[in-house]
mmCIF file of C-alpha atoms in Angstrom:
data_model
loop_
_atom_site.group_PDB
_atom_site.id
_atom_site.type_symbol
_atom_site.label_atom_id
_atom_site.label_comp_id
_atom_site.label_asym_id
_atom_site.label_seq_id
_atom_site.Cartn_x
_atom_site.Cartn_y
_atom_site.Cartn_z
ATOM 1 C CA MET C 1 -5.184 -37.336 2.563
ATOM 2 C CA LYS C 2 -2.129 -37.388 0.287
ATOM 3 C CA LYS C 3 -1.474 -33.710 0.995
ATOM 4 C CA THR C 4 -1.720 -34.293 4.748
ATOM 5 C CA LYS C 5 0.757 -37.188 4.505
ATOM 6 C CA ASN C 6 3.197 -34.996 2.591
ATOM 7 C CA ILE C 7 2.958 -32.295 5.251
ATOM 8 C CA LEU C 8 3.545 -34.814 8.031
ATOM 9 C CA LEU C 9 6.486 -36.300 6.130
ATOM 10 C CA LYS C 10 8.105 -32.876 5.666
ATOM 11 C CA THR C 11 7.624 -32.021 9.327
ATOM 12 C CA PHE C 12 9.092 -35.375 10.369
ATOM 13 C CA LEU C 13 12.114 -34.922 8.083
ATOM 14 C CA LEU C 14 12.670 -31.441 9.535
ATOM 15 C CA ILE C 15 12.717 -32.850 13.071
ATOM 16 C CA VAL C 16 15.150 -35.584 11.974
ATOM 17 C CA PHE C 17 17.388 -32.966 10.330
ATOM 18 C CA ILE C 18 17.515 -30.760 13.420
ATOM 19 C CA SER C 19 18.151 -33.784 15.651
ATOM 20 C CA PHE C 20 21.005 -34.841 13.364
ATOM 21 C CA LEU C 21 22.607 -31.418 13.683
ATOM 22 C CA LEU C 22 22.297 -31.422 17.441
ATOM 23 C CA VAL C 23 23.633 -34.917 17.974
ATOM 24 C CA ASN C 24 26.226 -35.339 15.215
ATOM 25 C CA VAL C 25 27.523 -31.854 14.469
ATOM 26 C CA PHE C 26 27.031 -29.699 17.500
ATOM 27 C CA GLY C 27 27.853 -32.592 19.796
ATOM 28 C CA GLN C 28 31.498 -32.164 18.771
ATOM 29 C CA SER C 29 31.818 -29.042 20.941
ATOM 30 C CA LYS C 30 30.803 -27.977 24.416
ATOM 31 C CA PHE C 31 27.701 -25.813 24.311
ATOM 32 C CA ASN C 32 26.331 -23.014 26.446
ATOM 33 C CA SER C 33 22.640 -22.183 26.560
ATOM 34 C CA GLU C 34 20.857 -18.949 27.377
ATOM 35 C CA TRP C 35 17.510 -17.168 27.051
ATOM 36 C CA ASP C 36 17.701 -13.980 24.987
ATOM 37 C CA ASN C 37 14.048 -13.527 23.988
ATOM 38 C CA THR C 38 14.528 -16.854 22.254
ATOM 39 C CA TYR C 39 16.384 -19.995 23.296
ATOM 40 C CA LYS C 40 20.038 -19.975 22.158
ATOM 41 C CA PHE C 41 22.915 -22.458 22.126
ATOM 42 C CA SER C 42 26.518 -21.536 21.304
ATOM 43 C CA SER C 43 29.728 -23.559 21.295
ATOM 44 C CA ASP C 44 32.748 -22.537 23.374
ATOM 45 C CA ASP C 45 34.791 -21.926 20.239
ATOM 46 C CA GLY C 46 32.043 -19.766 18.641
ATOM 47 C CA GLN C 47 31.864 -21.852 15.466
ATOM 48 C CA PHE C 48 28.374 -23.224 16.081
ATOM 49 C CA LYS C 49 25.202 -21.402 17.111
ATOM 50 C CA LEU C 50 21.587 -22.480 17.394
ATOM 51 C CA LYS C 51 18.352 -20.591 18.008
ATOM 52 C CA PHE C 52 14.853 -21.943 18.592
ATOM 53 C CA GLY C 53 11.763 -19.804 18.753
ATOM 54 C CA GLY C 54 8.266 -19.117 17.550
ATOM 55 C CA ARG C 55 5.529 -16.579 17.085
ATOM 56 C CA LEU C 56 1.904 -16.621 18.228
ATOM 57 C CA MET C 57 -0.384 -13.785 17.135
ATOM 58 C CA THR C 58 -4.153 -13.616 17.527
ATOM 59 C CA ASP C 59 -6.340 -10.888 15.998
ATOM 60 C CA TRP C 60 -9.776 -9.631 17.039
ATOM 61 C CA ALA C 61 -11.756 -7.077 15.041
ATOM 62 C CA ILE C 62 -15.095 -5.295 14.873
ATOM 63 C CA PHE C 63 -16.278 -3.272 11.861
ATOM 64 C CA SER C 64 -18.739 -0.603 10.855
ATOM 65 C CA GLN C 65 -19.595 0.487 7.295
ATOM 66 C CA ASP C 66 -22.387 2.429 5.645
ATOM 67 C CA ASP C 67 -25.161 0.971 3.454
ATOM 68 C CA SER C 68 -23.395 1.875 0.212
ATOM 69 C CA MET C 69 -20.237 0.013 1.207
ATOM 70 C CA GLU C 70 -22.213 -2.998 2.343
ATOM 71 C CA SER C 71 -24.155 -3.202 -0.925
ATOM 72 C CA ASN C 72 -20.910 -3.111 -2.923
ATOM 73 C CA PHE C 73 -18.629 -5.279 -0.806
ATOM 74 C CA GLY C 74 -20.879 -7.372 1.400
ATOM 75 C CA GLU C 75 -21.540 -7.524 5.119
ATOM 76 C CA LEU C 76 -18.715 -7.125 7.605
ATOM 77 C CA LYS C 77 -19.006 -9.168 10.779
ATOM 78 C CA PRO C 78 -16.852 -9.118 13.927
ATOM 79 C CA GLY C 79 -14.195 -11.786 13.768
ATOM 80 C CA ALA C 80 -11.149 -13.382 15.339
ATOM 81 C CA GLU C 81 -8.309 -15.500 14.006
ATOM 82 C CA PHE C 82 -4.907 -16.913 14.820
ATOM 83 C CA ARG C 83 -2.974 -14.596 12.515
ATOM 84 C CA LYS C 84 0.357 -16.361 12.968
ATOM 85 C CA ILE C 85 1.482 -19.632 14.540
ATOM 86 C CA TRP C 86 5.132 -19.997 13.621
ATOM 87 C CA PHE C 87 8.076 -22.083 14.767
ATOM 88 C CA TYR C 88 11.680 -21.687 13.650
ATOM 89 C CA ASN C 89 15.200 -22.966 14.065
ATOM 90 C CA SER C 90 18.212 -21.026 12.807
ATOM 91 C CA GLY C 91 21.914 -21.339 13.290
ATOM 92 C CA GLN C 92 25.529 -21.062 12.230
ATOM 93 C CA ILE C 93 27.794 -23.967 11.240
ATOM 94 C CA TYR C 94 31.595 -23.755 11.067
ATOM 95 C CA ASN C 95 31.571 -19.943 11.250
ATOM 96 C CA ASN C 96 30.532 -19.156 7.680
ATOM 97 C CA ILE C 97 27.388 -21.199 6.964
ATOM 98 C CA LYS C 98 24.047 -19.941 8.244
ATOM 99 C CA TYR C 99 20.598 -21.447 7.879
ATOM 100 C CA LYS C 100 16.997 -20.866 8.901
ATOM 101 C CA VAL C 101 13.920 -23.098 8.857
ATOM 102 C CA GLN C 102 10.685 -21.266 9.707
ATOM 103 C CA LEU C 103 7.309 -22.989 9.441
ATOM 104 C CA SER C 104 3.816 -21.562 9.721
ATOM 105 C CA PHE C 105 0.905 -23.616 11.057
ATOM 106 C CA ASP C 106 -1.835 -20.993 10.735
ATOM 107 C CA GLY C 107 -4.627 -21.610 8.255
ATOM 108 C CA GLY C 108 -4.764 -25.353 8.966
ATOM 109 C CA GLU C 109 -1.683 -26.267 6.893
ATOM 110 C CA VAL C 110 2.091 -26.243 7.130
ATOM 111 C CA VAL C 111 3.534 -23.373 5.087
ATOM 112 C CA LEU C 112 7.182 -22.496 4.448
ATOM 113 C CA LYS C 113 8.253 -19.008 5.492
ATOM 114 C CA ASP C 114 11.989 -18.274 5.658
ATOM 115 C CA VAL C 115 13.814 -21.462 4.646
ATOM 116 C CA PHE C 116 17.339 -20.813 3.392
ATOM 117 C CA ILE C 117 21.056 -21.565 3.544
ATOM 118 C CA GLU C 118 23.554 -18.698 3.478
ATOM 119 C CA MET C 119 27.305 -18.575 2.867
ATOM 120 C CA THR C 120 28.989 -15.610 4.577
ATOM 121 C CA ASP C 121 32.306 -13.735 4.342
ATOM 122 C CA ILE C 122 32.781 -14.399 0.626
ATOM 123 C CA PRO C 123 35.509 -12.091 -0.797
ATOM 124 C CA LEU C 124 34.026 -9.119 -2.720
ATOM 125 C CA LEU C 125 30.484 -10.554 -2.731
ATOM 126 C CA GLY C 126 29.900 -10.668 1.012
ATOM 127 C CA ASN C 127 27.017 -13.101 1.578
ATOM 128 C CA ILE C 128 24.997 -15.322 -0.724
ATOM 129 C CA ARG C 129 21.628 -16.786 0.274
ATOM 130 C CA PHE C 130 19.745 -19.679 -1.374
ATOM 131 C CA GLY C 131 16.185 -20.708 -0.620
ATOM 132 C CA HIS C 132 12.753 -19.253 0.127
ATOM 133 C CA PHE C 133 12.749 -15.816 1.790
ATOM 134 C CA LYS C 134 11.626 -12.206 1.458
ATOM 135 C CA GLU C 135 12.675 -10.314 -1.635
ATOM 136 C CA PRO C 136 14.525 -7.057 -0.794
ATOM 137 C CA PHE C 137 11.575 -4.817 -1.636
ATOM 138 C CA ARG C 138 9.217 -2.685 0.540
ATOM 139 C CA PHE C 139 10.575 -1.613 3.914
ATOM 140 C CA ASP C 140 7.577 -2.541 6.066
ATOM 141 C CA VAL C 141 7.241 -5.941 4.350
ATOM 142 C CA ILE C 142 10.839 -6.962 5.051
ATOM 143 C CA THR C 143 10.444 -5.761 8.654
ATOM 144 C CA SER C 144 9.657 -8.655 10.964
ATOM 145 C CA SER C 145 5.968 -8.819 11.893
ATOM 146 C CA LYS C 146 6.958 -8.811 15.563
ATOM 147 C CA ASN C 147 8.541 -5.350 15.159
ATOM 148 C CA VAL C 148 6.025 -3.487 12.966
ATOM 149 C CA LEU C 149 4.290 -0.394 14.312
ATOM 150 C CA PHE C 150 0.743 -1.446 13.327
ATOM 151 C CA MET C 151 -1.073 -4.763 13.211
ATOM 152 C CA GLU C 152 -0.829 -4.896 9.421
ATOM 153 C CA ASN C 153 1.509 -3.514 6.791
ATOM 154 C CA SER C 154 0.483 -0.601 4.618
ATOM 155 C CA LEU C 155 -1.624 -0.750 1.454
ATOM 156 C CA HIS C 156 1.191 -1.466 -1.030
ATOM 157 C CA THR C 157 1.564 -5.051 0.212
ATOM 158 C CA GLY C 158 -0.473 -6.408 -2.712
ATOM 159 C CA PHE C 159 1.924 -5.069 -5.370
ATOM 160 C CA ALA C 160 4.040 -8.236 -5.133
ATOM 161 C CA ASN C 161 4.266 -11.460 -3.175
ATOM 162 C CA THR C 162 6.209 -11.288 0.084
ATOM 163 C CA ARG C 163 8.448 -14.348 -0.204
ATOM 164 C CA SER C 164 9.919 -16.025 -3.263
ATOM 165 C CA THR C 165 12.355 -18.822 -4.037
ATOM 166 C CA GLY C 166 15.705 -17.630 -5.326
ATOM 167 C CA VAL C 167 19.291 -16.587 -4.698
ATOM 168 C CA MET C 168 20.423 -13.241 -3.271
ATOM 169 C CA ILE C 169 23.778 -11.551 -2.731
ATOM 170 C CA HIS C 170 24.039 -8.939 0.027
ATOM 171 C CA ASN C 171 26.865 -6.953 1.593
ATOM 172 C CA ASN C 172 27.704 -3.868 3.688
ATOM 173 C CA PHE C 173 30.338 -1.167 3.244
ATOM 174 C CA LEU C 174 31.754 1.839 5.123
ATOM 175 C CA ASP C 175 31.285 0.357 8.579
ATOM 176 C CA LYS C 176 27.819 -0.968 7.600
ATOM 177 C CA LYS C 177 26.556 2.474 6.592
ATOM 178 C CA ILE C 178 25.996 1.450 2.955
ATOM 179 C CA SER C 179 24.364 -1.841 1.985
ATOM 180 C CA PHE C 180 22.985 -3.575 -1.063
ATOM 181 C CA GLN C 181 20.926 -6.685 -1.780
ATOM 182 C CA THR C 182 20.366 -8.093 -5.245
ATOM 183 C CA GLY C 183 18.932 -11.384 -6.427
ATOM 184 C CA VAL C 184 16.929 -13.402 -8.924
ATOM 185 C CA PHE C 185 13.728 -15.102 -7.803
ATOM 186 C CA PHE C 186 10.887 -17.314 -8.964
ATOM 187 C CA ASN C 187 7.361 -16.547 -7.788
ATOM 188 C CA SER C 188 6.539 -19.526 -5.585
ATOM 189 C CA ASP C 189 3.655 -21.181 -3.775
ATOM 190 C CA LYS C 190 3.298 -21.704 -0.012
ATOM 191 C CA GLN C 191 5.629 -24.696 -0.159
ATOM 192 C CA GLY C 192 8.385 -22.766 -1.918
ATOM 193 C CA ASN C 193 7.815 -24.381 -5.321
ATOM 194 C CA PRO C 194 8.015 -22.086 -8.409
ATOM 195 C CA LEU C 195 4.551 -21.313 -9.791
ATOM 196 C CA ASN C 196 5.788 -20.907 -13.347
ATOM 197 C CA SER C 197 9.316 -21.590 -14.599
ATOM 198 C CA TYR C 198 8.899 -18.735 -17.090
ATOM 199 C CA ASP C 199 8.114 -16.157 -14.376
ATOM 200 C CA TYR C 200 11.160 -14.690 -12.655
ATOM 201 C CA ASN C 201 12.146 -11.494 -10.877
ATOM 202 C CA PHE C 202 15.329 -9.424 -10.677
ATOM 203 C CA THR C 203 15.111 -7.466 -7.430
ATOM 204 C CA SER C 204 17.689 -5.070 -5.925
ATOM 205 C CA ARG C 205 17.830 -2.657 -2.998
ATOM 206 C CA LEU C 206 20.369 -0.016 -1.970
ATOM 207 C CA THR C 207 20.316 1.603 1.482
ATOM 208 C CA ALA C 208 22.336 4.159 3.410
ATOM 209 C CA LEU C 209 22.554 4.974 7.092
ATOM 210 C CA ALA C 210 22.772 8.722 6.564
ATOM 211 C CA PHE C 211 23.644 9.439 10.185
ATOM 212 C CA VAL C 212 23.713 7.547 13.475
ATOM 213 C CA ASN C 213 24.848 8.525 16.950
ATOM 214 C CA GLU C 214 27.128 6.400 19.107
ATOM 215 C CA ASN C 215 24.448 4.551 21.092
ATOM 216 C CA LYS C 216 22.071 4.271 18.089
ATOM 217 C CA THR C 217 19.225 6.217 19.664
ATOM 218 C CA LYS C 218 19.213 8.677 16.746
ATOM 219 C CA TYR C 219 19.611 7.636 13.126
ATOM 220 C CA LEU C 220 18.312 8.157 9.594
ATOM 221 C CA HIS C 221 17.962 5.265 7.151
ATOM 222 C CA LEU C 222 17.289 5.916 3.448
ATOM 223 C CA GLY C 223 16.828 3.441 0.640
ATOM 224 C CA SER C 224 15.494 2.666 -2.799
ATOM 225 C CA SER C 225 14.608 -0.585 -4.532
ATOM 226 C CA TYR C 226 13.750 -1.850 -7.983
ATOM 227 C CA SER C 227 12.244 -5.102 -9.235
ATOM 228 C CA LEU C 228 11.964 -6.202 -12.867
ATOM 229 C CA ARG C 229 9.417 -9.004 -13.034
ATOM 230 C CA ILE C 230 9.018 -11.151 -16.139
ATOM 231 C CA ILE C 231 5.461 -12.499 -16.143
ATOM 232 C CA ASP C 232 4.166 -15.174 -18.492
ATOM 233 C CA ASP C 233 0.685 -15.035 -16.991
ATOM 234 C CA VAL C 234 -1.697 -12.443 -15.559
ATOM 235 C CA TYR C 235 -1.072 -9.835 -12.871
ATOM 236 C CA ASN C 236 -3.484 -8.363 -10.349
ATOM 237 C CA ILE C 237 -3.392 -6.176 -7.240
ATOM 238 C CA LYS C 238 -5.815 -6.521 -4.352
ATOM 239 C CA SER C 239 -6.003 -4.470 -1.179
ATOM 240 C CA LYS C 240 -7.766 -4.592 2.165
ATOM 241 C CA PRO C 241 -7.959 -1.489 4.401
ATOM 242 C CA GLU C 242 -5.037 -2.601 6.637
ATOM 243 C CA SER C 243 -7.099 -5.182 8.512
ATOM 244 C CA HIS C 244 -6.625 -8.857 7.638
ATOM 245 C CA LEU C 245 -10.151 -9.768 8.760
ATOM 246 C CA CYS C 246 -11.763 -7.091 6.597
ATOM 247 C CA ASN C 247 -13.204 -7.514 3.098
ATOM 248 C CA THR C 248 -11.123 -6.815 0.004
ATOM 249 C CA TYR C 249 -12.161 -3.349 -1.186
ATOM 250 C CA LEU C 250 -9.786 -2.814 -4.118
ATOM 251 C CA ASN C 251 -9.062 -5.162 -7.017
ATOM 252 C CA THR C 252 -7.634 -4.531 -10.477
ATOM 253 C CA ASN C 253 -8.774 -8.016 -11.542
ATOM 254 C CA ASP C 254 -6.489 -9.974 -13.864
ATOM 255 C CA ILE C 255 -4.362 -7.942 -16.275
ATOM 256 C CA ASP C 256 -3.182 -9.999 -19.257
ATOM 257 C CA PHE C 257 -0.811 -9.619 -22.244
ATOM 258 C CA ILE C 258 1.988 -8.540 -19.896
ATOM 259 C CA SER C 259 5.484 -8.087 -21.269
ATOM 260 C CA ASN C 260 7.076 -7.219 -17.926
ATOM 261 C CA LEU C 261 6.399 -5.461 -14.655
ATOM 262 C CA ASN C 262 8.525 -2.714 -13.091
ATOM 263 C CA LEU C 263 8.292 -2.034 -9.365
ATOM 264 C CA ILE C 264 10.042 1.012 -7.889
ATOM 265 C CA GLY C 265 10.172 1.848 -4.197
ATOM 266 C CA THR C 266 11.686 4.524 -1.957
ATOM 267 C CA GLU C 267 11.973 4.321 1.815
ATOM 268 C CA ALA C 268 12.874 6.576 4.747
ATOM 269 C CA TYR C 269 13.168 5.683 8.419
ATOM 270 C CA LEU C 270 14.064 8.221 11.113
ATOM 271 C CA VAL C 271 14.530 7.645 14.837
ATOM 272 C CA LEU C 272 15.099 10.531 17.257
ATOM 273 C CA GLY C 273 15.018 8.993 20.705
ATOM 274 C CA SER C 274 11.423 8.073 21.533
ATOM 275 C CA PHE C 275 10.127 9.438 18.215
ATOM 276 C CA SER C 276 10.128 7.452 14.970
ATOM 277 C CA PHE C 277 9.038 8.259 11.424
ATOM 278 C CA GLN C 278 8.686 5.839 8.509
ATOM 279 C CA SER C 279 7.547 6.421 4.928
ATOM 280 C CA GLU C 280 7.510 4.690 1.543
ATOM 281 C CA TYR C 281 6.350 5.431 -1.987
ATOM 282 C CA THR C 282 5.813 2.506 -4.375
ATOM 283 C CA ILE C 283 5.038 2.443 -8.106
ATOM 284 C CA SER C 284 3.912 -0.567 -10.128
ATOM 285 C CA SER C 285 4.338 -0.023 -13.888
ATOM 286 C CA VAL C 286 2.834 -2.673 -16.175
ATOM 287 C CA ASP C 287 4.392 -2.958 -19.638
ATOM 288 C CA ARG C 288 2.026 -4.672 -22.117
ATOM 289 C CA GLY C 289 4.020 -4.287 -25.338
ATOM 290 C CA THR C 290 1.767 -3.007 -28.117
ATOM 291 C CA LYS C 291 -1.264 -2.717 -25.797
ATOM 292 C CA ASP C 292 -2.051 -0.059 -23.182
ATOM 293 C CA ASP C 293 0.417 0.175 -20.313
ATOM 294 C CA TYR C 294 -0.782 0.747 -16.751
ATOM 295 C CA SER C 295 0.666 2.452 -13.690
ATOM 296 C CA PHE C 296 -0.415 2.095 -10.052
ATOM 297 C CA SER C 297 0.982 3.705 -6.909
ATOM 298 C CA ALA C 298 0.805 3.706 -3.122
ATOM 299 C CA LEU C 299 2.337 5.743 -0.326
ATOM 300 C CA TYR C 300 2.251 5.979 3.434
ATOM 301 C CA GLY C 301 3.787 7.918 6.296
ATOM 302 C CA GLN C 302 3.658 6.897 9.933
ATOM 303 C CA VAL C 303 4.959 8.172 13.252
ATOM 304 C CA GLY C 304 5.394 6.536 16.622
ATOM 305 C CA PHE C 305 6.201 7.920 20.048
ATOM 306 C CA TYR C 306 7.082 6.082 23.265
ATOM 307 C CA LEU C 307 5.376 7.627 26.272
ATOM 308 C CA THR C 308 7.706 5.686 28.580
ATOM 309 C CA GLY C 309 11.025 6.815 27.087
ATOM 310 C CA GLU C 310 12.155 3.808 25.024
ATOM 311 C CA HIS C 311 13.526 4.002 21.472
ATOM 312 C CA LYS C 312 13.530 1.800 18.366
ATOM 313 C CA SER C 313 16.607 -0.400 18.249
ATOM 314 C CA TYR C 314 18.499 -0.646 14.937
ATOM 315 C CA LYS C 315 18.788 -4.260 13.764
ATOM 316 C CA SER C 316 20.544 -4.387 10.370
ATOM 317 C CA ALA C 317 20.347 -2.979 6.849
ATOM 318 C CA LEU C 318 18.403 -6.058 5.736
ATOM 319 C CA SER C 319 15.674 -5.335 8.285
ATOM 320 C CA PRO C 320 16.406 -2.133 10.249
ATOM 321 C CA VAL C 321 13.551 -2.098 12.789
ATOM 322 C CA GLY C 322 14.609 -4.052 15.858
ATOM 323 C CA ARG C 323 12.928 -5.251 19.008
ATOM 324 C CA THR C 324 11.529 -2.902 21.669
ATOM 325 C CA TYR C 325 13.057 -3.361 25.134
ATOM 326 C CA PRO C 326 10.857 -1.867 27.882
ATOM 327 C CA LYS C 327 12.662 -0.107 30.706
ATOM 328 C CA ASN C 328 10.431 -1.906 33.212
ATOM 329 C CA ASN C 329 8.842 -5.195 32.164
ATOM 330 C CA VAL C 330 5.377 -6.036 33.398
ATOM 331 C CA GLY C 331 5.620 -8.729 36.074
ATOM 332 C CA ASN C 332 9.213 -8.097 37.103
ATOM 333 C CA GLY C 333 8.209 -7.554 40.737
ATOM 334 C CA LYS C 334 8.948 -3.816 40.619
ATOM 335 C CA ASN C 335 5.554 -2.541 39.524
ATOM 336 C CA GLY C 336 6.742 -2.471 35.936
ATOM 337 C CA ILE C 337 4.326 -0.973 33.406
ATOM 338 C CA GLY C 338 6.152 -2.080 30.262
ATOM 339 C CA ALA C 339 6.564 0.266 27.301
ATOM 340 C CA TRP C 340 3.696 2.336 25.886
ATOM 341 C CA GLU C 341 3.754 3.710 22.342
ATOM 342 C CA LEU C 342 1.345 5.883 20.346
ATOM 343 C CA ALA C 343 1.134 5.465 16.573
ATOM 344 C CA LEU C 344 -0.423 7.376 13.667
ATOM 345 C CA ARG C 345 -0.387 6.500 9.960
ATOM 346 C CA TYR C 346 -1.768 7.936 6.733
ATOM 347 C CA SER C 347 -1.714 5.721 3.654
ATOM 348 C CA SER C 348 -3.245 5.732 0.201
ATOM 349 C CA ILE C 349 -3.309 3.543 -2.887
ATOM 350 C CA ASP C 350 -4.497 4.253 -6.419
ATOM 351 C CA LEU C 351 -5.435 1.239 -8.547
ATOM 352 C CA ASN C 352 -7.109 3.233 -11.315
ATOM 353 C CA SER C 353 -5.262 3.464 -14.633
ATOM 354 C CA LYS C 354 -6.921 4.072 -18.000
ATOM 355 C CA ASP C 355 -9.603 1.369 -18.393
ATOM 356 C CA ILE C 356 -8.570 -0.422 -15.153
ATOM 357 C CA LYS C 357 -10.845 0.711 -12.331
ATOM 358 C CA GLY C 358 -9.364 -1.007 -9.307
ATOM 359 C CA GLY C 359 -10.345 1.833 -7.001
ATOM 360 C CA LYS C 360 -8.717 4.323 -4.647
ATOM 361 C CA LEU C 361 -8.369 3.984 -0.900
ATOM 362 C CA HIS C 362 -7.191 6.403 1.774
ATOM 363 C CA ASP C 363 -6.613 5.199 5.336
ATOM 364 C CA ILE C 364 -5.967 6.989 8.600
ATOM 365 C CA ALA C 365 -4.882 4.580 11.344
ATOM 366 C CA MET C 366 -4.325 5.310 15.024
ATOM 367 C CA GLY C 367 -2.763 2.851 17.410
ATOM 368 C CA VAL C 368 -1.610 2.143 20.942
ATOM 369 C CA ASN C 369 1.096 -0.463 21.519
ATOM 370 C CA TRP C 370 1.730 -1.952 24.960
ATOM 371 C CA TYR C 371 4.987 -3.897 25.216
ATOM 372 C CA LEU C 372 4.719 -6.065 28.323
ATOM 373 C CA ASN C 373 8.273 -7.326 27.789
ATOM 374 C CA PRO C 374 10.621 -7.699 24.771
ATOM 375 C CA ALA C 375 8.700 -10.779 23.566
ATOM 376 C CA THR C 376 5.062 -9.819 24.239
ATOM 377 C CA LYS C 377 2.906 -6.909 23.123
ATOM 378 C CA ILE C 378 -0.739 -5.911 22.811
ATOM 379 C CA ILE C 379 -1.807 -3.678 19.905
ATOM 380 C CA ALA C 380 -5.020 -1.693 19.524
ATOM 381 C CA ASN C 381 -5.700 -0.083 16.117
ATOM 382 C CA TYR C 382 -8.500 2.155 14.895
ATOM 383 C CA ILE C 383 -8.665 2.623 11.103
#
């Protein structure tokens, strides 16, 4: 009961905060409103901007496994779930202050997703962000879930938590062709509270837009990232076969006596018109001081191709994969068929190292994506 009251109180305070901004701050200027795949407000002088939106995703799955798998990992039954029920408000205040409040209601509780305040246009530094958000590590993880090629991210997701509480500096150079993000973070719970004040991460990422044509239909993005993680507890990696409703097949179990953890990642993203290619290689190196060290790795490569002629839009260095805009939306009165995309991915993960027998997994995934409009899509995956 106490937990429920706290959740209700936080939600109420959020509504009061947003109402205060609307009435007391943004009321000082005349505002224009528009629909741009989310609901937007902007002041005539451009100093204030507001966006409201959400995300609703539902998953359905059926499974088949042999007797050996079932005896080791248990029975797999068909299932369904609301994978994501999210609401958010983001905006800009007095030109150089940005914020975002994104809440998740899936799983029967209110969970913080991206909740941060950001100062922009700081000389030399660029931008500085405070709050709870994604660490700049793993390309497909920092890509918005509404823009990913498959229903789930690749197998390396379990190497580190997705979001943490911390502070990050990020900036772009050479007409946004070079970018960096670097920050210090605490591992945090679903409410953004640090799990252990002695656990902290130094995470950095450097990217380059190697080439891009004028209308951004052809481009190559390359990047690398590194995270030094000081852990005063145990560390473990778990992995499902790229289906959230499936059983967990791989597990290192808890690894103790950790001095620090080193995560290294490389990323490549290529778009040539309707064709796209994306790949990453990730290493997790566990330093245990005088005891045995461990090393785990994962990689994937995936391709996508639009049958209807669209292309992947480039969003930003922070999260390059943008929204898909069908040439003819379904339901536009012109016999629109939306956008159709084929997808193929190979991925593997190795969680065996010395006496740790976490297992190996190799996945081949095939998919068909149907974009009814820029805000709605249906995905079918076979793994």
